[in-house]
Short mmCIF file of C-alpha atoms in Angstrom, two decimals:
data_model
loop_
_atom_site.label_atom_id
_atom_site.label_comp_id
_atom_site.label_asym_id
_atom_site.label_seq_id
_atom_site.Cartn_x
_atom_site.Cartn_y
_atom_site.Cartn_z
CA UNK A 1 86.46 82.95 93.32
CA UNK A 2 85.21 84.18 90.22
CA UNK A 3 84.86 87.99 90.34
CA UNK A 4 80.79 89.14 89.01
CA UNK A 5 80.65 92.32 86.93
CA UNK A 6 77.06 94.10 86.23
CA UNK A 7 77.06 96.42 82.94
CA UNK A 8 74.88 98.94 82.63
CA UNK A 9 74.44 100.90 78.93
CA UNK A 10 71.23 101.81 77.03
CA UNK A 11 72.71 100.79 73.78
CA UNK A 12 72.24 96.38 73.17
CA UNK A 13 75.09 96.19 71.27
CA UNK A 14 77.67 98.12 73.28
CA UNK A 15 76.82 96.18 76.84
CA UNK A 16 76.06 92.25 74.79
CA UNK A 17 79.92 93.18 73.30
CA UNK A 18 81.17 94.19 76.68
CA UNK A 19 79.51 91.27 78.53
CA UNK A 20 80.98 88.58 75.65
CA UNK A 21 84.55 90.29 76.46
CA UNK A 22 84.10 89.42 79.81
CA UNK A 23 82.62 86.04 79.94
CA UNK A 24 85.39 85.14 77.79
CA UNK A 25 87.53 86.29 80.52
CA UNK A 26 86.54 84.18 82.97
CA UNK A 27 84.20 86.79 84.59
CA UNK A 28 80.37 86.18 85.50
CA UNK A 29 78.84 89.30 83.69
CA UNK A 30 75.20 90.57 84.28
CA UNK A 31 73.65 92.89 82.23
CA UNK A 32 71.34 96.13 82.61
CA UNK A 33 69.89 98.52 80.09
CA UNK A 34 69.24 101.49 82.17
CA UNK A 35 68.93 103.03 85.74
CA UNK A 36 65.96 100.83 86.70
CA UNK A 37 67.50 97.39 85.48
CA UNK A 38 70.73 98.52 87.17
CA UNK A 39 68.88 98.68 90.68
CA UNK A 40 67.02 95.74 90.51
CA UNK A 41 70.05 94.36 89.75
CA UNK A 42 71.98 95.70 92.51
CA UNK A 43 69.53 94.61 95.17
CA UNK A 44 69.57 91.12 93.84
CA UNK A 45 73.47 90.81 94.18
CA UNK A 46 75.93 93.39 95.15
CA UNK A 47 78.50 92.72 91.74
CA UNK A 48 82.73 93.13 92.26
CA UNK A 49 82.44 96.04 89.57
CA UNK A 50 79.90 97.89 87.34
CA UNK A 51 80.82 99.07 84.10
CA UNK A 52 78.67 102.13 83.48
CA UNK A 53 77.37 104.30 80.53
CA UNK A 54 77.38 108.08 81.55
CA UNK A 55 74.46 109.03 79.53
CA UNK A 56 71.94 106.38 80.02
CA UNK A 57 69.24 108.48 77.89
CA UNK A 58 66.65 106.36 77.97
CA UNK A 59 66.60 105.97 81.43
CA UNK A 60 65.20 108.13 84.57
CA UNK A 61 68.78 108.65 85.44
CA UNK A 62 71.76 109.27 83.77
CA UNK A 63 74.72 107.10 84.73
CA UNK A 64 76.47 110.36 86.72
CA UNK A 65 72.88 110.52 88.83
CA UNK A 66 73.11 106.65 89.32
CA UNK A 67 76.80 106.78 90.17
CA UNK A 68 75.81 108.71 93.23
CA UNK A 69 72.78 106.54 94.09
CA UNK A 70 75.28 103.59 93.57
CA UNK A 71 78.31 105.27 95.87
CA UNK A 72 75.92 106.53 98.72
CA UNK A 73 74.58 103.26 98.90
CA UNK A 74 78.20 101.20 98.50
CA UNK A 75 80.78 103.54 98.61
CA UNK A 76 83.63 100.81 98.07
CA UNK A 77 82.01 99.52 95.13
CA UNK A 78 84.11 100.31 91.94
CA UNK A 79 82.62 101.80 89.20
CA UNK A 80 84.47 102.15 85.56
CA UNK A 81 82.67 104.92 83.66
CA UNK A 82 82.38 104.60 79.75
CA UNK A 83 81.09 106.82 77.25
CA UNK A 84 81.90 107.99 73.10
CA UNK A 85 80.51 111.72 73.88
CA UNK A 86 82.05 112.99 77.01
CA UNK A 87 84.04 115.78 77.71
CA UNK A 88 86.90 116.11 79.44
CA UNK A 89 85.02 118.17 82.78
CA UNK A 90 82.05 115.22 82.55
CA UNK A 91 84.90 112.98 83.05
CA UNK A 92 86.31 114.53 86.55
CA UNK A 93 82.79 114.61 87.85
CA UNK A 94 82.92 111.34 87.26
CA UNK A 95 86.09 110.61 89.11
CA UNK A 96 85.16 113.03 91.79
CA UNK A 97 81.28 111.23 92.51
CA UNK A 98 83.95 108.08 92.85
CA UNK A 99 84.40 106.55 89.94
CA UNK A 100 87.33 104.31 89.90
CA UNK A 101 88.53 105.50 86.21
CA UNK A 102 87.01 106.48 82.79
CA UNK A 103 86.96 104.91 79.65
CA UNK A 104 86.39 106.01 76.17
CA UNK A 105 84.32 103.99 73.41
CA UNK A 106 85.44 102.56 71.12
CA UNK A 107 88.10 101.01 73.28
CA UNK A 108 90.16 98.17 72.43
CA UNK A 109 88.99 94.77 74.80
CA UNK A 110 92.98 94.57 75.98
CA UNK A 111 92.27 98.09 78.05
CA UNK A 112 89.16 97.29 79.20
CA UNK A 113 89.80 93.79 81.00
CA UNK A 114 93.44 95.42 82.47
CA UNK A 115 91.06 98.35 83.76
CA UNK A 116 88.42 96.04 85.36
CA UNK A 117 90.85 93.53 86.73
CA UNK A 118 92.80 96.74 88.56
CA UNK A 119 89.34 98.03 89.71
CA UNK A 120 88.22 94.97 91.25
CA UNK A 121 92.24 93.81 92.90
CA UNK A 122 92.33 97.86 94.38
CA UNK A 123 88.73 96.95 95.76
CA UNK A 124 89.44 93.54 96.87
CA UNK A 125 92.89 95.40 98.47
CA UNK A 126 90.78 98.06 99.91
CA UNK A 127 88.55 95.53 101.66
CA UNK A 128 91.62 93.96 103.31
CA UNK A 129 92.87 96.87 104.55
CA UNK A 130 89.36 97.66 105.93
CA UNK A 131 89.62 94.28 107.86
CA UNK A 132 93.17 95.04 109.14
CA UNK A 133 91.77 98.32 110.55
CA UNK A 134 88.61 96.56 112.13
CA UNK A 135 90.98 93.53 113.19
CA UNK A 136 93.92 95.87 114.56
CA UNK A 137 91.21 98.62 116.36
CA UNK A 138 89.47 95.54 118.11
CA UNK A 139 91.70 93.26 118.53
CA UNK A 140 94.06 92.78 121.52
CA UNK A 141 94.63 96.14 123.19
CA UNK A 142 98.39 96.51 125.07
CA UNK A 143 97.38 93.61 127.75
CA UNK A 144 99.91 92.88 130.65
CA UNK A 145 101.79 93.32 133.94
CA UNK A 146 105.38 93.20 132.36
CA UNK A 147 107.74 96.15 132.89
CA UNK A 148 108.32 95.56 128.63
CA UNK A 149 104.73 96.40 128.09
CA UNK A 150 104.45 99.32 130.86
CA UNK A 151 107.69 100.73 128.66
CA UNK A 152 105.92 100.07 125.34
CA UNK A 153 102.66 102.37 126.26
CA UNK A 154 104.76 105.00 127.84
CA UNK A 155 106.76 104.68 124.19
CA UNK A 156 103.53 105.69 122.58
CA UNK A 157 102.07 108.27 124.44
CA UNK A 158 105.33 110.43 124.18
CA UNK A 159 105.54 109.30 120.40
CA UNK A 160 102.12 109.57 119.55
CA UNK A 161 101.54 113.08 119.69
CA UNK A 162 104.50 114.22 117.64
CA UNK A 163 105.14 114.12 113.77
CA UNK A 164 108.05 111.66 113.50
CA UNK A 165 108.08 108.96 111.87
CA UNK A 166 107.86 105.54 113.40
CA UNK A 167 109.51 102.23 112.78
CA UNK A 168 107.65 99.15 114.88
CA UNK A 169 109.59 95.46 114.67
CA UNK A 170 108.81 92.29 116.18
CA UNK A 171 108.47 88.91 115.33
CA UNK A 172 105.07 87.59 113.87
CA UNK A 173 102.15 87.76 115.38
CA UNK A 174 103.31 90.21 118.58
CA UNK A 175 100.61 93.11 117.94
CA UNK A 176 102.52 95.24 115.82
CA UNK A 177 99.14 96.66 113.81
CA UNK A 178 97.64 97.32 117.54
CA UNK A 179 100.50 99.75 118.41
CA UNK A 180 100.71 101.32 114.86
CA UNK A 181 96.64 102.28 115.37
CA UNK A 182 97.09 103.31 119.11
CA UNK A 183 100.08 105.77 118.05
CA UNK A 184 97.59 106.92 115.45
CA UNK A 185 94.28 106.83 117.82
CA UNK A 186 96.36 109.27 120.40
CA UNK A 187 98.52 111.32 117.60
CA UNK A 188 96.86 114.57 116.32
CA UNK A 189 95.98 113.07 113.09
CA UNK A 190 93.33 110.85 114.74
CA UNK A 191 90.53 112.59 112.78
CA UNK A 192 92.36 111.72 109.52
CA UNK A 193 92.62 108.64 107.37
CA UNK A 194 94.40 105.75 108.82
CA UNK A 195 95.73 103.89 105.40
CA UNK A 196 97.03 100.97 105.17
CA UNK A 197 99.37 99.23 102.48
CA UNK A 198 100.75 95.55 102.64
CA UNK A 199 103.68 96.03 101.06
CA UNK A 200 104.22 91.74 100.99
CA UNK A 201 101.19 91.34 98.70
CA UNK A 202 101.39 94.21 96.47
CA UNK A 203 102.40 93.53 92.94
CA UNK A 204 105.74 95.33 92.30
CA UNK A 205 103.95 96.88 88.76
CA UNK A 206 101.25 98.14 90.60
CA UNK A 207 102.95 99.61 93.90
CA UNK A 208 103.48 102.98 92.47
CA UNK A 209 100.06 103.33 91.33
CA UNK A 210 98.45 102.25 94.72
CA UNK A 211 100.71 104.92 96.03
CA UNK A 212 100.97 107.92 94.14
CA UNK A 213 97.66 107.26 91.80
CA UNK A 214 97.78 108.28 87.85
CA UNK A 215 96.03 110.45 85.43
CA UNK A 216 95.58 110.42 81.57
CA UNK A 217 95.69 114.05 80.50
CA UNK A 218 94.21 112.87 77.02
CA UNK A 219 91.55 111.56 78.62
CA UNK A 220 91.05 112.98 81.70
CA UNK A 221 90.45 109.70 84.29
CA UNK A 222 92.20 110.48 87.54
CA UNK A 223 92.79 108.10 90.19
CA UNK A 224 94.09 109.25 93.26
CA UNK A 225 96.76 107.08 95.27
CA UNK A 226 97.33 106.42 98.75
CA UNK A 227 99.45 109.26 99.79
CA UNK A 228 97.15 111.68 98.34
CA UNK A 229 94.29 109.93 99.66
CA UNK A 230 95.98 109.80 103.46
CA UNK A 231 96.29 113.74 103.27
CA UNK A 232 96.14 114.89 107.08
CA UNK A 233 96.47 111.51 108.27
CA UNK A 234 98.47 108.33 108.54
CA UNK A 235 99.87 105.92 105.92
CA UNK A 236 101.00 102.23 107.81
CA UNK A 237 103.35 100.48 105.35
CA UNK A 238 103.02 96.65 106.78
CA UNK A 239 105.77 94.48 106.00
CA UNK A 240 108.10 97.31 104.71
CA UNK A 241 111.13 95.49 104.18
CA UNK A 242 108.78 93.43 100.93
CA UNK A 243 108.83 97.05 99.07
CA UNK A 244 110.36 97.09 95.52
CA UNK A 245 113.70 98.71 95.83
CA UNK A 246 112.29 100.64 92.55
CA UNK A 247 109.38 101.94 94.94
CA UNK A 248 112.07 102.91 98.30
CA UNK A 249 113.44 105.19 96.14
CA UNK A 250 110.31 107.22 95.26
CA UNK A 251 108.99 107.13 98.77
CA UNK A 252 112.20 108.35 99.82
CA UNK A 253 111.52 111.44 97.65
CA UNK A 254 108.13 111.64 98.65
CA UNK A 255 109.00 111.85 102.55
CA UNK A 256 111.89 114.09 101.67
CA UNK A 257 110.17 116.74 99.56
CA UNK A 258 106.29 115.69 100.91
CA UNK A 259 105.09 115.82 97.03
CA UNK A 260 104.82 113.48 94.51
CA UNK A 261 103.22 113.71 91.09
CA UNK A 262 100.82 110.77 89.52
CA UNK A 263 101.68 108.38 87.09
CA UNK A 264 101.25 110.09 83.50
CA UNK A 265 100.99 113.05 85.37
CA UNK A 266 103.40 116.05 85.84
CA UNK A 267 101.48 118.77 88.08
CA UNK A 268 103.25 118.17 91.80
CA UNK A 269 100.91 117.20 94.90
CA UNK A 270 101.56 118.25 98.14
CA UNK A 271 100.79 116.18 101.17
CA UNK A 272 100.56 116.33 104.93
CA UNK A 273 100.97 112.41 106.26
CA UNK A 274 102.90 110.88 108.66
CA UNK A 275 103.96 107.51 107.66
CA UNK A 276 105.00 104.29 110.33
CA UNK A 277 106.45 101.40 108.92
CA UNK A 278 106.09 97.68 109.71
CA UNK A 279 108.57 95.09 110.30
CA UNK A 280 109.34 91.65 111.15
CA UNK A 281 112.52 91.49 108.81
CA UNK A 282 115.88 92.60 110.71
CA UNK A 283 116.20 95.76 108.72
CA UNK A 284 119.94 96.01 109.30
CA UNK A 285 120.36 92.69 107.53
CA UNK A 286 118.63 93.99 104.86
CA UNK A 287 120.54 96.62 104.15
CA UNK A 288 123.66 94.28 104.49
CA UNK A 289 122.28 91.75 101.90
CA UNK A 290 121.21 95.18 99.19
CA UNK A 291 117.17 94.59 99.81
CA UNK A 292 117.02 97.76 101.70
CA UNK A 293 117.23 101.59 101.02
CA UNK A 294 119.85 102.80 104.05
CA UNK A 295 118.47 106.45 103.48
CA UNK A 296 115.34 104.98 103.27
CA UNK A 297 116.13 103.22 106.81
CA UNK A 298 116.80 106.27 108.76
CA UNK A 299 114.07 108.06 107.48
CA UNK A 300 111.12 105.73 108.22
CA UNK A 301 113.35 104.83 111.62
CA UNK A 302 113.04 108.20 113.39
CA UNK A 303 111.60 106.72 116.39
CA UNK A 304 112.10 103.10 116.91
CA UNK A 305 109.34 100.85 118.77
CA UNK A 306 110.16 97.06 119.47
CA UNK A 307 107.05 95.47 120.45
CA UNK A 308 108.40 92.21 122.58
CA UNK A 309 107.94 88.52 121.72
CA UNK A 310 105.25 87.00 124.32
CA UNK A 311 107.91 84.29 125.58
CA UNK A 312 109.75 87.37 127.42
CA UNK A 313 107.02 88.19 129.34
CA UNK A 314 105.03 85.37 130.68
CA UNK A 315 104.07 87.25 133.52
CA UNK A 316 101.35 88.85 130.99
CA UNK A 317 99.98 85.37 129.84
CA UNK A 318 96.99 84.82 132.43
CA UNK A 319 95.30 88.41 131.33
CA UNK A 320 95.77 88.25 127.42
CA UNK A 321 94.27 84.14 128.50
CA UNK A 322 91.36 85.79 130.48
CA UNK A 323 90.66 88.43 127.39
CA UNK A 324 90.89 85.92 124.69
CA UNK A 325 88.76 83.46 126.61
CA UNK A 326 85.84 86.32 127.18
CA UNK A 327 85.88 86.98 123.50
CA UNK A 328 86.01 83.52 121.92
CA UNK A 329 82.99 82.63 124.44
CA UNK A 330 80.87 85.36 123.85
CA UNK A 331 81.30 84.71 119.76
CA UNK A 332 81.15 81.16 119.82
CA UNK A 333 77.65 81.66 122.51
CA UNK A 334 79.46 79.45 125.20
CA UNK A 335 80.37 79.19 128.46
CA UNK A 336 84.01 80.68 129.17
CA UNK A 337 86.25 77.88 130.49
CA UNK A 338 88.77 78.36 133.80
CA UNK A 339 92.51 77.59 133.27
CA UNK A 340 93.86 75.59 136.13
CA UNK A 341 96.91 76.58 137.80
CA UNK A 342 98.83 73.59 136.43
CA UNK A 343 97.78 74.14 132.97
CA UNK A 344 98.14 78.37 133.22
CA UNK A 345 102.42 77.45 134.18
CA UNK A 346 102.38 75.05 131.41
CA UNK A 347 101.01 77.83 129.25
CA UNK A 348 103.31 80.42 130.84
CA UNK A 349 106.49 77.96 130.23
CA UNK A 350 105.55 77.43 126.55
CA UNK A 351 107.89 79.36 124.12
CA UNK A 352 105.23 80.92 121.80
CA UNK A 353 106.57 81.06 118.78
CA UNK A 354 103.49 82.13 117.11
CA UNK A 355 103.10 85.15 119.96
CA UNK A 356 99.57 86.31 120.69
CA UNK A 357 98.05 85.14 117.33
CA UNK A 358 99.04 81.48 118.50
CA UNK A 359 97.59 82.03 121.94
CA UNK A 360 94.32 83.38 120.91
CA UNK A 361 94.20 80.21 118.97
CA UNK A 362 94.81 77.80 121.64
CA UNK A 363 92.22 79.52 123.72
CA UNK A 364 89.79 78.84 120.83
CA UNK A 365 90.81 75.49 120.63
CA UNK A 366 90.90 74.77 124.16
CA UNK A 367 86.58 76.62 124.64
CA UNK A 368 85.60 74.04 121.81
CA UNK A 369 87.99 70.92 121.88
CA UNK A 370 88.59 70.59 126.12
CA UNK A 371 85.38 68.39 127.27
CA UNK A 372 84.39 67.64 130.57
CA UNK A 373 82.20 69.46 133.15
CA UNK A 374 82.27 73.15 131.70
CA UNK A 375 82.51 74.12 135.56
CA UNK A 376 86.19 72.46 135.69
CA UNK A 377 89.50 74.17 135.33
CA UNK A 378 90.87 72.83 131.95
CA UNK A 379 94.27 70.55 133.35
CA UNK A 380 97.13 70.56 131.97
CA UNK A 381 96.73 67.60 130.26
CA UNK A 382 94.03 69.09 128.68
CA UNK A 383 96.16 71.30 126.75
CA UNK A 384 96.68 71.13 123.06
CA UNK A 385 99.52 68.13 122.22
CA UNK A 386 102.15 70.53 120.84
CA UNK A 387 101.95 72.62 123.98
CA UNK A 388 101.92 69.45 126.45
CA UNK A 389 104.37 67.69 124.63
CA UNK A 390 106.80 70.45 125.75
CA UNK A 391 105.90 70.86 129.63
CA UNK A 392 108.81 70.70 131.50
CA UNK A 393 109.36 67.66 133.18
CA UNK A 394 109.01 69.28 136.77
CA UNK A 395 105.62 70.46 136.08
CA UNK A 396 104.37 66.99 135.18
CA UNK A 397 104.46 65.60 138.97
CA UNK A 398 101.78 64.34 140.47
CA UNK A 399 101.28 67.48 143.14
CA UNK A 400 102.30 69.99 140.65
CA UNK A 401 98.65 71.19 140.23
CA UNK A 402 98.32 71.66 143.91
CA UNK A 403 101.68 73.42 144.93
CA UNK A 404 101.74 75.37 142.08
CA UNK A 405 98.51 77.63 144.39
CA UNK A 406 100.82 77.91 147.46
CA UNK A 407 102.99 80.50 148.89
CA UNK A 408 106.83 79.38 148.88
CA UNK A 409 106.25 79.87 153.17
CA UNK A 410 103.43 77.48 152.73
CA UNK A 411 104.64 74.70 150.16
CA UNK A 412 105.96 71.69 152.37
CA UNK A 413 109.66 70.66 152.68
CA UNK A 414 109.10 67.55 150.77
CA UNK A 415 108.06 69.65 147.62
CA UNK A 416 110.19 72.65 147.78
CA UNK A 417 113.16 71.76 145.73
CA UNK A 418 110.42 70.46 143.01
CA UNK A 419 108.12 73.79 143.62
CA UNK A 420 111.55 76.16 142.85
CA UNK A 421 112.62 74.17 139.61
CA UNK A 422 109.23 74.70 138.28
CA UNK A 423 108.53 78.37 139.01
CA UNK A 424 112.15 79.01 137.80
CA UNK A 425 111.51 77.27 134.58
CA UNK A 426 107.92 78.73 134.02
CA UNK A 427 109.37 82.18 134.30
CA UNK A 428 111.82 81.26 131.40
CA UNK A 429 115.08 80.79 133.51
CA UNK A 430 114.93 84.43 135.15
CA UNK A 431 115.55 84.40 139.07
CA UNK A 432 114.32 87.96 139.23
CA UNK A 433 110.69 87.47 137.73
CA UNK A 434 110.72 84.06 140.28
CA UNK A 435 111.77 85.76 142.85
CA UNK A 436 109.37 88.44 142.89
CA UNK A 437 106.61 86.19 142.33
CA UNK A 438 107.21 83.42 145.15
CA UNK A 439 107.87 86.55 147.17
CA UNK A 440 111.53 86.18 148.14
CA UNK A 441 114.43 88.87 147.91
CA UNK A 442 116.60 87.39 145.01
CA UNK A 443 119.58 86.98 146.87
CA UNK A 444 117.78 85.03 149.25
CA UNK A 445 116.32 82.62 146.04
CA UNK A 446 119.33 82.32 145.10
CA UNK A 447 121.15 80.99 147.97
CA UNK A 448 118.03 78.56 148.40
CA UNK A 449 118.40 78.08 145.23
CA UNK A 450 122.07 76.79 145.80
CA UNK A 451 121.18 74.64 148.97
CA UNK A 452 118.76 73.03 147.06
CA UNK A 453 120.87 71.66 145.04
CA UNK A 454 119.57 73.65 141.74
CA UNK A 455 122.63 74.79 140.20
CA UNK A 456 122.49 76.99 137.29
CA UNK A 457 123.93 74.75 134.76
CA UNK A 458 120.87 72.24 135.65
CA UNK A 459 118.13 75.17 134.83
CA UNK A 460 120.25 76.02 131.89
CA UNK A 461 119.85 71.86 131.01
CA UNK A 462 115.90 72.07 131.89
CA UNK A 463 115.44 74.81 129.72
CA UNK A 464 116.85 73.50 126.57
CA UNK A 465 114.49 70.40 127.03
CA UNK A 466 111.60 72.91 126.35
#
């Protein structure tokens, strides 16, 4: 999508030469001559980026009084300030209203197109980070029954309020973000900055920029960075093991000495963050195959957190099903749909290999795609084909729907061997979990197990049908 730029500057020639450099770019460009244009402009369409004259003399502001109209109004709008008369001071008040960076005229076209095209990607970045914090603060909270998700939130609330450093891994899609913003939510530093950086889509040339910031001493812009800007808070570094081996080494400095200085800077900064890194990449492996800092490793991995896949605990399935299904209702404006007892040990024997992000997506698919009376359990064969096609074969018998709702005490003989297999196999293969849930002893399961005729190697056989 193209990005739109608004410039504002009194003088025709300057902002019809700055709006030609542009459109030749590829950018739509708007133009303004003063404060008032500028407004009118800005409540027509909110622009990616204004490029703005600081003095603005013929207007009723200048372009530092309309900077702070502009950033009270859209804070994470960037604006590029430009001017052939200002000081070095006028240009920190600048930065310090917000500006993204200073320019001085005459500038060459080169300088001004890299400037606006970082302004707008560290915007567009910002905006995606400001998603992943609404996303990862509303989306699933720590849902479930399992004994791996009662030792994950005991995990953070003895983690949480200390300073050390944090490494969460997990495959794809297991709620990593959620625990990295519930350690910060119940850590000390919940008043402070939560920032996040995406280490997999952040341009190696640009990394230490977004993290340290830069100055020009000639000319006085200063942009701060992440670290500087996470002061008294929290930096998340998603998808660590993506980060620049050029970059490990100057974060390792950073969280050994906790300063850094800018890019074309030299002054030292001191910060106060506590960073937790993000993982889906076996780290270990990494370091094995040379992608991977080991100093780096055991400094970010003070405290390890493994968040577990959903397939190893299926036992949490119908509640994360229930919460998914109240939220895809209420934002779609229909009626919630039941899961029938068939179709909830189909969904409990599926192997997830997506995790929760795939199951919130089959409970969207099932509220919009599953017809029928809206009053009905959704069936089993209901279910989306890649998730039916992979039912075990025990849960596709005829009474399977209505023995799956009965006790083991109350399930008839003529059903029992089939009602074992099936509870064994939706629990993944573990006798334990079955156990507990049909409500035998597990000795006792297994010995029925055994007269039954359901010998290990067979569940071992049914399982690798899945």
């Amino acid at each position: 999508m193209t990005s739109n730029i608004l410039v504002v500057d009194d003088e025709d020639d300057i902002r019809r030469l700055i709006g030609e450099i542009l459109r030749d770019e590829g950018f739509n460009c708007r133009e303004a001559d003063g404060s008032e244009a500028a407004i009118k402009e800005l409540a027509i369409q909110k622009p990616d980026l204004i490029i703005l004259d600081i003095w603005l003399q013929t207007s009723g502001m200048d372009g530092l009084a309309l900077l702070e109209v502009i950033k009270e109004d859209s804070p994470d709008l960037p604006v590029i300030m430009i001017s052939g008369h200002a000081d070095i001071e006028t240009a920190v008040n600048a930065i310090k209203i917000g500006a993204y960076d200073f320019i001085e005229k005459p500038f060459e076209a080169e300088r001004l197109l890299l400037m606006a095209g970082r302004a707008i990607d560290a915007a567009r970045l910002r905006k995606e980070n400001e998603e992943l914090r609404r996303r990862v603060g509303q989306d699933v909270p720590l849902i479930g029954v399992s004994n791996s998700i009662a030792q994950l939130k005991s995990s953070i609330q003895r983690v949480a309020p200390t300073e050390s450093r944090v490494l969460i891994s997990g495959p794809p899609g297991v709620g990593k973000e959620v625990v990295a913003r519930l350690l910060h939510a119940a850590s000390n530093r919940a008043d402070g900055p939560l920032i996040v950086l995406n280490c997999a889509i952040m341009a190696p040339e640009r990394m230490e920029v977004e993290l340290f910031g830069s100055e020009n001493n000639d000319r006085g812009g200063v942009v701060p960075g992440i670290f500087e800007k996470a002061h008294g808070g929290t930096i998340l570094l998603d998808e660590v093991a993506d980060m620049p081996l050029e970059t490990q080494s100057k974060i390792l400095r950073v969280l050994q000495e906790q300063s850094f200085s800018r890019v074309g800077g030299g002054e030292a900064i001191e910060v106060n963050v506590r960073v937790i890194a993000i993982t889906n990449r076996d780290l270990q492996v990494e370091m094995v195959n040379g992608n991977f800092r080991e100093d780096l490793y055991y400094r970010l991995c003070v405290v390890p957190i493994i968040v577990p896949a959903l397939k190893s605990r299926p036992e949490d399935i119908p509640g994360l099903i229930d919460y998914f299904m109240e939220m895809a209702a209420t934002s779609a404006g229909l009626p919630r749909r039941e899961i029938g007892n068939e179709a909830m040990a189909c969904l409990q024997s599926y192997d997830w290999p997506g995790n929760l992000r795939q199951l919130r997506n089959v409970v969207d698919w099932m509220l919009i795609m599953v017809g029928g009376n809206n009053s009905e359990p959704i069936s089993a064969d209901s279910l989306p084909p890649d998730i039916a096609s992979e039912t075990p074969t025990s849960m596709r018998w005829k009474e399977g729907g209505e023995i799956m709702t009965l006790s083991l005490r109350a399930a008839r003989e003529l059903f029992e061997k089939q009602y074992l297999k099936a509870q064994v196999l939706r629990f993944g293969g573990s006798v334990s979990k079955t156990a507990q849930f049909v409500g035998m002893e597990r000795s006792a399961l297994h010995r029925k197990l055994k007269a039954l005729g359901i010998t290990e190697d067979e569940r071992i056989e049914e399982l690798r049908v899945l």
